[in-house]
């Protein structure tokens, strides 16, 4: 009987403290929350800017210097292999190459990436050897097709989450 009293008291105190914290003086934003709000972007809007890969420091300057050539080769690669146009947003140095971020400008809409090998010592890129991670582009294309097929259902889901976050900020 005594243990139930202590347990009930602890639960009540915890609920009072948690509930009281939300009521007292309103909810304030912590430095970490402010950083997250300012530093992060929706995955739908992200184009690979500000992205660093481990070991990419030596290839990053090559990616910046040869961006036009990298972009043209990547666009051609997607046309040839996937029969789809892409927009190249960014190219980032990786340990043994360059990661190229792309987006489709047409339906089905998707975002993905490709990799281009580099010889850092000679500052040489190999556009003919562009590759993608197995099934990565296919999954992105499937997601775009699914979004097209379920457009109305996704609008309902978007409205639900919008309403949910208005009523219960997360």
mmCIF file with all atom_site columns, C-alpha atoms in Angstrom:
data_model
loop_
_atom_site.group_PDB
_atom_site.id
_atom_site.type_symbol
_atom_site.label_atom_id
_atom_site.label_alt_id
_atom_site.label_comp_id
_atom_site.label_asym_id
_atom_site.label_entity_id
_atom_site.label_seq_id
_atom_site.pdbx_PDB_ins_code
_atom_site.Cartn_x
_atom_site.Cartn_y
_atom_site.Cartn_z
_atom_site.occupancy
_atom_site.B_iso_or_equiv
_atom_site.pdbx_formal_charge
_atom_site.auth_seq_id
_atom_site.auth_comp_id
_atom_site.auth_asym_id
_atom_site.auth_atom_id
_atom_site.pdbx_PDB_model_num
ATOM 1   C CA . UNK A 1 1   ? 0.000  0.000  0.000   1.00 0.00 ? 1   UNK A CA 1
ATOM 2   C CA . UNK A 1 2   ? 2.792  2.360  0.932   1.00 0.00 ? 2   UNK A CA 1
ATOM 3   C CA . UNK A 1 3   ? 4.654  1.662  -2.370  1.00 0.00 ? 3   UNK A CA 1
ATOM 4   C CA . UNK A 1 4   ? 1.517  2.592  -4.335  1.00 0.00 ? 4   UNK A CA 1
ATOM 5   C CA . UNK A 1 5   ? 1.399  5.916  -2.504  1.00 0.00 ? 5   UNK A CA 1
ATOM 6   C CA . UNK A 1 6   ? 5.033  6.674  -3.350  1.00 0.00 ? 6   UNK A CA 1
ATOM 7   C CA . UNK A 1 7   ? 4.586  5.605  -6.971  1.00 0.00 ? 7   UNK A CA 1
ATOM 8   C CA . UNK A 1 8   ? 1.443  7.716  -7.330  1.00 0.00 ? 8   UNK A CA 1
ATOM 9   C CA . UNK A 1 9   ? 3.192  10.686 -5.705  1.00 0.00 ? 9   UNK A CA 1
ATOM 10  C CA . UNK A 1 10  ? 6.172  10.391 -8.054  1.00 0.00 ? 10  UNK A CA 1
ATOM 11  C CA . UNK A 1 11  ? 3.957  10.149 -11.148 1.00 0.00 ? 11  UNK A CA 1
ATOM 12  C CA . UNK A 1 12  ? 1.841  13.104 -9.980  1.00 0.00 ? 12  UNK A CA 1
ATOM 13  C CA . UNK A 1 13  ? 4.934  15.212 -9.261  1.00 0.00 ? 13  UNK A CA 1
ATOM 14  C CA . UNK A 1 14  ? 6.451  14.361 -12.648 1.00 0.00 ? 14  UNK A CA 1
ATOM 15  C CA . UNK A 1 15  ? 3.245  15.258 -14.490 1.00 0.00 ? 15  UNK A CA 1
ATOM 16  C CA . UNK A 1 16  ? 2.929  18.493 -12.514 1.00 0.00 ? 16  UNK A CA 1
ATOM 17  C CA . UNK A 1 17  ? 6.513  19.479 -13.301 1.00 0.00 ? 17  UNK A CA 1
ATOM 18  C CA . UNK A 1 18  ? 6.234  18.584 -16.976 1.00 0.00 ? 18  UNK A CA 1
ATOM 19  C CA . UNK A 1 19  ? 2.851  20.268 -17.333 1.00 0.00 ? 19  UNK A CA 1
ATOM 20  C CA . UNK A 1 20  ? 3.966  23.294 -15.333 1.00 0.00 ? 20  UNK A CA 1
ATOM 21  C CA . UNK A 1 21  ? 7.051  23.842 -17.500 1.00 0.00 ? 21  UNK A CA 1
ATOM 22  C CA . UNK A 1 22  ? 4.935  24.258 -20.594 1.00 0.00 ? 22  UNK A CA 1
ATOM 23  C CA . UNK A 1 23  ? 2.585  26.743 -18.936 1.00 0.00 ? 23  UNK A CA 1
ATOM 24  C CA . UNK A 1 24  ? 5.069  28.973 -17.148 1.00 0.00 ? 24  UNK A CA 1
ATOM 25  C CA . UNK A 1 25  ? 6.069  31.920 -19.296 1.00 0.00 ? 25  UNK A CA 1
ATOM 26  C CA . UNK A 1 26  ? 5.232  30.250 -22.612 1.00 0.00 ? 26  UNK A CA 1
ATOM 27  C CA . UNK A 1 27  ? 7.495  27.963 -24.594 1.00 0.00 ? 27  UNK A CA 1
ATOM 28  C CA . UNK A 1 28  ? 10.876 29.426 -25.452 1.00 0.00 ? 28  UNK A CA 1
ATOM 29  C CA . UNK A 1 29  ? 13.272 28.282 -28.131 1.00 0.00 ? 29  UNK A CA 1
ATOM 30  C CA . UNK A 1 30  ? 16.558 26.778 -26.973 1.00 0.00 ? 30  UNK A CA 1
ATOM 31  C CA . UNK A 1 31  ? 19.819 27.591 -28.788 1.00 0.00 ? 31  UNK A CA 1
ATOM 32  C CA . UNK A 1 32  ? 19.814 24.050 -30.222 1.00 0.00 ? 32  UNK A CA 1
ATOM 33  C CA . UNK A 1 33  ? 16.261 24.456 -31.560 1.00 0.00 ? 33  UNK A CA 1
ATOM 34  C CA . UNK A 1 34  ? 17.136 27.834 -33.063 1.00 0.00 ? 34  UNK A CA 1
ATOM 35  C CA . UNK A 1 35  ? 20.217 26.315 -34.738 1.00 0.00 ? 35  UNK A CA 1
ATOM 36  C CA . UNK A 1 36  ? 18.125 23.451 -36.153 1.00 0.00 ? 36  UNK A CA 1
ATOM 37  C CA . UNK A 1 37  ? 15.518 25.887 -37.507 1.00 0.00 ? 37  UNK A CA 1
ATOM 38  C CA . UNK A 1 38  ? 18.170 28.084 -39.135 1.00 0.00 ? 38  UNK A CA 1
ATOM 39  C CA . UNK A 1 39  ? 20.644 25.413 -40.299 1.00 0.00 ? 39  UNK A CA 1
ATOM 40  C CA . UNK A 1 40  ? 18.371 22.698 -41.643 1.00 0.00 ? 40  UNK A CA 1
ATOM 41  C CA . UNK A 1 41  ? 16.232 22.769 -44.730 1.00 0.00 ? 41  UNK A CA 1
ATOM 42  C CA . UNK A 1 42  ? 13.340 20.663 -45.951 1.00 0.00 ? 42  UNK A CA 1
ATOM 43  C CA . UNK A 1 43  ? 14.488 17.590 -47.839 1.00 0.00 ? 43  UNK A CA 1
ATOM 44  C CA . UNK A 1 44  ? 12.301 18.775 -50.723 1.00 0.00 ? 44  UNK A CA 1
ATOM 45  C CA . UNK A 1 45  ? 14.285 22.007 -50.974 1.00 0.00 ? 45  UNK A CA 1
ATOM 46  C CA . UNK A 1 46  ? 17.788 20.640 -50.361 1.00 0.00 ? 46  UNK A CA 1
ATOM 47  C CA . UNK A 1 47  ? 20.138 20.813 -53.350 1.00 0.00 ? 47  UNK A CA 1
ATOM 48  C CA . UNK A 1 48  ? 23.383 19.634 -51.782 1.00 0.00 ? 48  UNK A CA 1
ATOM 49  C CA . UNK A 1 49  ? 24.720 23.032 -50.771 1.00 0.00 ? 49  UNK A CA 1
ATOM 50  C CA . UNK A 1 50  ? 26.871 23.099 -47.670 1.00 0.00 ? 50  UNK A CA 1
ATOM 51  C CA . UNK A 1 51  ? 27.427 19.350 -47.878 1.00 0.00 ? 51  UNK A CA 1
ATOM 52  C CA . UNK A 1 52  ? 30.846 17.943 -46.974 1.00 0.00 ? 52  UNK A CA 1
ATOM 53  C CA . UNK A 1 53  ? 31.950 14.348 -47.337 1.00 0.00 ? 53  UNK A CA 1
ATOM 54  C CA . UNK A 1 54  ? 34.708 12.711 -45.281 1.00 0.00 ? 54  UNK A CA 1
ATOM 55  C CA . UNK A 1 55  ? 37.986 12.917 -47.177 1.00 0.00 ? 55  UNK A CA 1
ATOM 56  C CA . UNK A 1 56  ? 36.508 15.236 -49.777 1.00 0.00 ? 56  UNK A CA 1
ATOM 57  C CA . UNK A 1 57  ? 38.763 18.219 -49.101 1.00 0.00 ? 57  UNK A CA 1
ATOM 58  C CA . UNK A 1 58  ? 41.265 17.312 -51.823 1.00 0.00 ? 58  UNK A CA 1
ATOM 59  C CA . UNK A 1 59  ? 38.566 16.838 -54.496 1.00 0.00 ? 59  UNK A CA 1
ATOM 60  C CA . UNK A 1 60  ? 36.348 19.761 -53.529 1.00 0.00 ? 60  UNK A CA 1
ATOM 61  C CA . UNK A 1 61  ? 38.423 22.348 -55.458 1.00 0.00 ? 61  UNK A CA 1
ATOM 62  C CA . UNK A 1 62  ? 38.337 20.093 -58.536 1.00 0.00 ? 62  UNK A CA 1
ATOM 63  C CA . UNK A 1 63  ? 34.547 19.825 -58.249 1.00 0.00 ? 63  UNK A CA 1
ATOM 64  C CA . UNK A 1 64  ? 34.221 23.608 -58.102 1.00 0.00 ? 64  UNK A CA 1
ATOM 65  C CA . UNK A 1 65  ? 36.724 24.273 -60.887 1.00 0.00 ? 65  UNK A CA 1
ATOM 66  C CA . UNK A 1 66  ? 35.257 21.716 -63.317 1.00 0.00 ? 66  UNK A CA 1
ATOM 67  C CA . UNK A 1 67  ? 31.602 22.122 -62.356 1.00 0.00 ? 67  UNK A CA 1
ATOM 68  C CA . UNK A 1 68  ? 30.380 22.955 -65.884 1.00 0.00 ? 68  UNK A CA 1
ATOM 69  C CA . UNK A 1 69  ? 32.040 19.867 -67.349 1.00 0.00 ? 69  UNK A CA 1
ATOM 70  C CA . UNK A 1 70  ? 30.790 17.691 -64.479 1.00 0.00 ? 70  UNK A CA 1
ATOM 71  C CA . UNK A 1 71  ? 27.242 19.040 -64.871 1.00 0.00 ? 71  UNK A CA 1
ATOM 72  C CA . UNK A 1 72  ? 27.166 18.466 -68.631 1.00 0.00 ? 72  UNK A CA 1
ATOM 73  C CA . UNK A 1 73  ? 28.480 14.894 -68.298 1.00 0.00 ? 73  UNK A CA 1
ATOM 74  C CA . UNK A 1 74  ? 26.016 14.112 -65.503 1.00 0.00 ? 74  UNK A CA 1
ATOM 75  C CA . UNK A 1 75  ? 23.065 15.465 -67.466 1.00 0.00 ? 75  UNK A CA 1
ATOM 76  C CA . UNK A 1 76  ? 24.087 13.324 -70.447 1.00 0.00 ? 76  UNK A CA 1
ATOM 77  C CA . UNK A 1 77  ? 24.550 10.269 -68.207 1.00 0.00 ? 77  UNK A CA 1
ATOM 78  C CA . UNK A 1 78  ? 20.964 10.549 -66.909 1.00 0.00 ? 78  UNK A CA 1
ATOM 79  C CA . UNK A 1 79  ? 19.615 11.076 -70.411 1.00 0.00 ? 79  UNK A CA 1
ATOM 80  C CA . UNK A 1 80  ? 21.459 8.022  -71.715 1.00 0.00 ? 80  UNK A CA 1
ATOM 81  C CA . UNK A 1 81  ? 20.924 5.627  -68.813 1.00 0.00 ? 81  UNK A CA 1
ATOM 82  C CA . UNK A 1 82  ? 17.559 6.703  -67.365 1.00 0.00 ? 82  UNK A CA 1
ATOM 83  C CA . UNK A 1 83  ? 16.011 8.578  -70.315 1.00 0.00 ? 83  UNK A CA 1
ATOM 84  C CA . UNK A 1 84  ? 15.290 11.562 -68.109 1.00 0.00 ? 84  UNK A CA 1
ATOM 85  C CA . UNK A 1 85  ? 16.476 15.144 -67.838 1.00 0.00 ? 85  UNK A CA 1
ATOM 86  C CA . UNK A 1 86  ? 18.068 16.393 -64.643 1.00 0.00 ? 86  UNK A CA 1
ATOM 87  C CA . UNK A 1 87  ? 19.289 19.682 -63.247 1.00 0.00 ? 87  UNK A CA 1
ATOM 88  C CA . UNK A 1 88  ? 22.683 19.513 -61.544 1.00 0.00 ? 88  UNK A CA 1
ATOM 89  C CA . UNK A 1 89  ? 22.599 21.567 -58.351 1.00 0.00 ? 89  UNK A CA 1
ATOM 90  C CA . UNK A 1 90  ? 25.957 20.882 -56.767 1.00 0.00 ? 90  UNK A CA 1
ATOM 91  C CA . UNK A 1 91  ? 29.143 18.828 -57.004 1.00 0.00 ? 91  UNK A CA 1
ATOM 92  C CA . UNK A 1 92  ? 31.007 17.971 -53.798 1.00 0.00 ? 92  UNK A CA 1
ATOM 93  C CA . UNK A 1 93  ? 34.410 16.390 -53.315 1.00 0.00 ? 93  UNK A CA 1
ATOM 94  C CA . UNK A 1 94  ? 34.427 12.861 -51.881 1.00 0.00 ? 94  UNK A CA 1
ATOM 95  C CA . UNK A 1 95  ? 37.353 10.654 -50.855 1.00 0.00 ? 95  UNK A CA 1
ATOM 96  C CA . UNK A 1 96  ? 37.806 9.036  -54.276 1.00 0.00 ? 96  UNK A CA 1
ATOM 97  C CA . UNK A 1 97  ? 35.602 11.181 -56.472 1.00 0.00 ? 97  UNK A CA 1
ATOM 98  C CA . UNK A 1 98  ? 32.889 13.782 -56.715 1.00 0.00 ? 98  UNK A CA 1
ATOM 99  C CA . UNK A 1 99  ? 29.268 13.444 -55.591 1.00 0.00 ? 99  UNK A CA 1
ATOM 100 C CA . UNK A 1 100 ? 26.868 15.225 -57.956 1.00 0.00 ? 100 UNK A CA 1
ATOM 101 C CA . UNK A 1 101 ? 23.416 16.261 -56.673 1.00 0.00 ? 101 UNK A CA 1
ATOM 102 C CA . UNK A 1 102 ? 20.613 16.286 -59.244 1.00 0.00 ? 102 UNK A CA 1
ATOM 103 C CA . UNK A 1 103 ? 16.887 16.964 -59.464 1.00 0.00 ? 103 UNK A CA 1
ATOM 104 C CA . UNK A 1 104 ? 14.391 16.193 -62.189 1.00 0.00 ? 104 UNK A CA 1
ATOM 105 C CA . UNK A 1 105 ? 12.793 19.323 -63.663 1.00 0.00 ? 105 UNK A CA 1
ATOM 106 C CA . UNK A 1 106 ? 9.765  17.364 -64.924 1.00 0.00 ? 106 UNK A CA 1
ATOM 107 C CA . UNK A 1 107 ? 7.391  14.652 -63.734 1.00 0.00 ? 107 UNK A CA 1
ATOM 108 C CA . UNK A 1 108 ? 8.158  12.371 -62.057 1.00 0.00 ? 108 UNK A CA 1
ATOM 109 C CA . UNK A 1 109 ? 9.879  14.731 -59.627 1.00 0.00 ? 109 UNK A CA 1
ATOM 110 C CA . UNK A 1 110 ? 12.854 13.287 -57.730 1.00 0.00 ? 110 UNK A CA 1
ATOM 111 C CA . UNK A 1 111 ? 16.210 14.119 -56.176 1.00 0.00 ? 111 UNK A CA 1
ATOM 112 C CA . UNK A 1 112 ? 19.220 11.814 -56.258 1.00 0.00 ? 112 UNK A CA 1
ATOM 113 C CA . UNK A 1 113 ? 22.967 11.808 -56.847 1.00 0.00 ? 113 UNK A CA 1
ATOM 114 C CA . UNK A 1 114 ? 25.679 10.311 -59.027 1.00 0.00 ? 114 UNK A CA 1
ATOM 115 C CA . UNK A 1 115 ? 29.404 9.787  -58.470 1.00 0.00 ? 115 UNK A CA 1
ATOM 116 C CA . UNK A 1 116 ? 32.243 10.790 -60.787 1.00 0.00 ? 116 UNK A CA 1
ATOM 117 C CA . UNK A 1 117 ? 35.756 9.341  -60.317 1.00 0.00 ? 117 UNK A CA 1
ATOM 118 C CA . UNK A 1 118 ? 38.712 11.726 -59.956 1.00 0.00 ? 118 UNK A CA 1
ATOM 119 C CA . UNK A 1 119 ? 42.482 11.534 -60.047 1.00 0.00 ? 119 UNK A CA 1
ATOM 120 C CA . UNK A 1 120 ? 43.317 14.204 -57.468 1.00 0.00 ? 120 UNK A CA 1
ATOM 121 C CA . UNK A 1 121 ? 47.055 14.240 -58.188 1.00 0.00 ? 121 UNK A CA 1
ATOM 122 C CA . UNK A 1 122 ? 46.479 15.089 -61.843 1.00 0.00 ? 122 UNK A CA 1
ATOM 123 C CA . UNK A 1 123 ? 43.269 17.052 -61.107 1.00 0.00 ? 123 UNK A CA 1
ATOM 124 C CA . UNK A 1 124 ? 41.542 14.941 -63.736 1.00 0.00 ? 124 UNK A CA 1
ATOM 125 C CA . UNK A 1 125 ? 37.890 13.892 -63.777 1.00 0.00 ? 125 UNK A CA 1
ATOM 126 C CA . UNK A 1 126 ? 36.482 10.866 -65.601 1.00 0.00 ? 126 UNK A CA 1
ATOM 127 C CA . UNK A 1 127 ? 33.064 11.853 -67.020 1.00 0.00 ? 127 UNK A CA 1
ATOM 128 C CA . UNK A 1 128 ? 32.744 8.580  -68.961 1.00 0.00 ? 128 UNK A CA 1
ATOM 129 C CA . UNK A 1 129 ? 32.847 6.603  -65.689 1.00 0.00 ? 129 UNK A CA 1
ATOM 130 C CA . UNK A 1 130 ? 29.949 8.255  -63.848 1.00 0.00 ? 130 UNK A CA 1
ATOM 131 C CA . UNK A 1 131 ? 28.005 5.773  -61.740 1.00 0.00 ? 131 UNK A CA 1
ATOM 132 C CA . UNK A 1 132 ? 25.140 5.633  -59.274 1.00 0.00 ? 132 UNK A CA 1
ATOM 133 C CA . UNK A 1 133 ? 24.572 3.576  -56.157 1.00 0.00 ? 133 UNK A CA 1
ATOM 134 C CA . UNK A 1 134 ? 22.653 0.422  -57.040 1.00 0.00 ? 134 UNK A CA 1
ATOM 135 C CA . UNK A 1 135 ? 18.894 1.061  -57.103 1.00 0.00 ? 135 UNK A CA 1
ATOM 136 C CA . UNK A 1 136 ? 19.258 4.588  -55.662 1.00 0.00 ? 136 UNK A CA 1
ATOM 137 C CA . UNK A 1 137 ? 18.001 6.338  -58.804 1.00 0.00 ? 137 UNK A CA 1
ATOM 138 C CA . UNK A 1 138 ? 15.324 3.696  -59.329 1.00 0.00 ? 138 UNK A CA 1
ATOM 139 C CA . UNK A 1 139 ? 14.016 4.264  -55.785 1.00 0.00 ? 139 UNK A CA 1
ATOM 140 C CA . UNK A 1 140 ? 13.972 8.020  -56.368 1.00 0.00 ? 140 UNK A CA 1
ATOM 141 C CA . UNK A 1 141 ? 12.080 7.562  -59.651 1.00 0.00 ? 141 UNK A CA 1
ATOM 142 C CA . UNK A 1 142 ? 9.621  5.190  -57.960 1.00 0.00 ? 142 UNK A CA 1
ATOM 143 C CA . UNK A 1 143 ? 9.018  7.753  -55.220 1.00 0.00 ? 143 UNK A CA 1
ATOM 144 C CA . UNK A 1 144 ? 8.299  10.390 -57.847 1.00 0.00 ? 144 UNK A CA 1
ATOM 145 C CA . UNK A 1 145 ? 5.910  8.082  -59.688 1.00 0.00 ? 145 UNK A CA 1
ATOM 146 C CA . UNK A 1 146 ? 4.179  7.157  -56.427 1.00 0.00 ? 146 UNK A CA 1
ATOM 147 C CA . UNK A 1 147 ? 3.725  10.849 -55.600 1.00 0.00 ? 147 UNK A CA 1
ATOM 148 C CA . UNK A 1 148 ? 2.125  11.361 -59.017 1.00 0.00 ? 148 UNK A CA 1
ATOM 149 C CA . UNK A 1 149 ? -0.235 8.393  -58.578 1.00 0.00 ? 149 UNK A CA 1
ATOM 150 C CA . UNK A 1 150 ? -1.238 9.308  -55.034 1.00 0.00 ? 150 UNK A CA 1
ATOM 151 C CA . UNK A 1 151 ? -1.382 13.084 -55.398 1.00 0.00 ? 151 UNK A CA 1
ATOM 152 C CA . UNK A 1 152 ? -4.785 13.483 -53.694 1.00 0.00 ? 152 UNK A CA 1
ATOM 153 C CA . UNK A 1 153 ? -3.901 11.130 -50.837 1.00 0.00 ? 153 UNK A CA 1
ATOM 154 C CA . UNK A 1 154 ? -0.649 12.995 -50.210 1.00 0.00 ? 154 UNK A CA 1
ATOM 155 C CA . UNK A 1 155 ? -2.508 16.347 -50.156 1.00 0.00 ? 155 UNK A CA 1
ATOM 156 C CA . UNK A 1 156 ? -4.789 14.947 -47.444 1.00 0.00 ? 156 UNK A CA 1
ATOM 157 C CA . UNK A 1 157 ? -1.755 13.712 -45.524 1.00 0.00 ? 157 UNK A CA 1
ATOM 158 C CA . UNK A 1 158 ? -0.034 17.114 -45.881 1.00 0.00 ? 158 UNK A CA 1
ATOM 159 C CA . UNK A 1 159 ? -3.143 18.861 -44.524 1.00 0.00 ? 159 UNK A CA 1
ATOM 160 C CA . UNK A 1 160 ? -3.323 16.414 -41.625 1.00 0.00 ? 160 UNK A CA 1
ATOM 161 C CA . UNK A 1 161 ? 0.302  17.082 -40.643 1.00 0.00 ? 161 UNK A CA 1
ATOM 162 C CA . UNK A 1 162 ? -0.153 20.839 -41.083 1.00 0.00 ? 162 UNK A CA 1
ATOM 163 C CA . UNK A 1 163 ? -3.150 20.775 -38.746 1.00 0.00 ? 163 UNK A CA 1
ATOM 164 C CA . UNK A 1 164 ? -1.365 18.472 -36.319 1.00 0.00 ? 164 UNK A CA 1
ATOM 165 C CA . UNK A 1 165 ? 1.664  20.763 -36.036 1.00 0.00 ? 165 UNK A CA 1
ATOM 166 C CA . UNK A 1 166 ? -0.566 23.827 -35.608 1.00 0.00 ? 166 UNK A CA 1
ATOM 167 C CA . UNK A 1 167 ? -2.388 22.160 -32.720 1.00 0.00 ? 167 UNK A CA 1
ATOM 168 C CA . UNK A 1 168 ? 0.617  20.335 -31.262 1.00 0.00 ? 168 UNK A CA 1
ATOM 169 C CA . UNK A 1 169 ? 3.880  22.101 -32.167 1.00 0.00 ? 169 UNK A CA 1
ATOM 170 C CA . UNK A 1 170 ? 6.670  19.578 -32.675 1.00 0.00 ? 170 UNK A CA 1
#
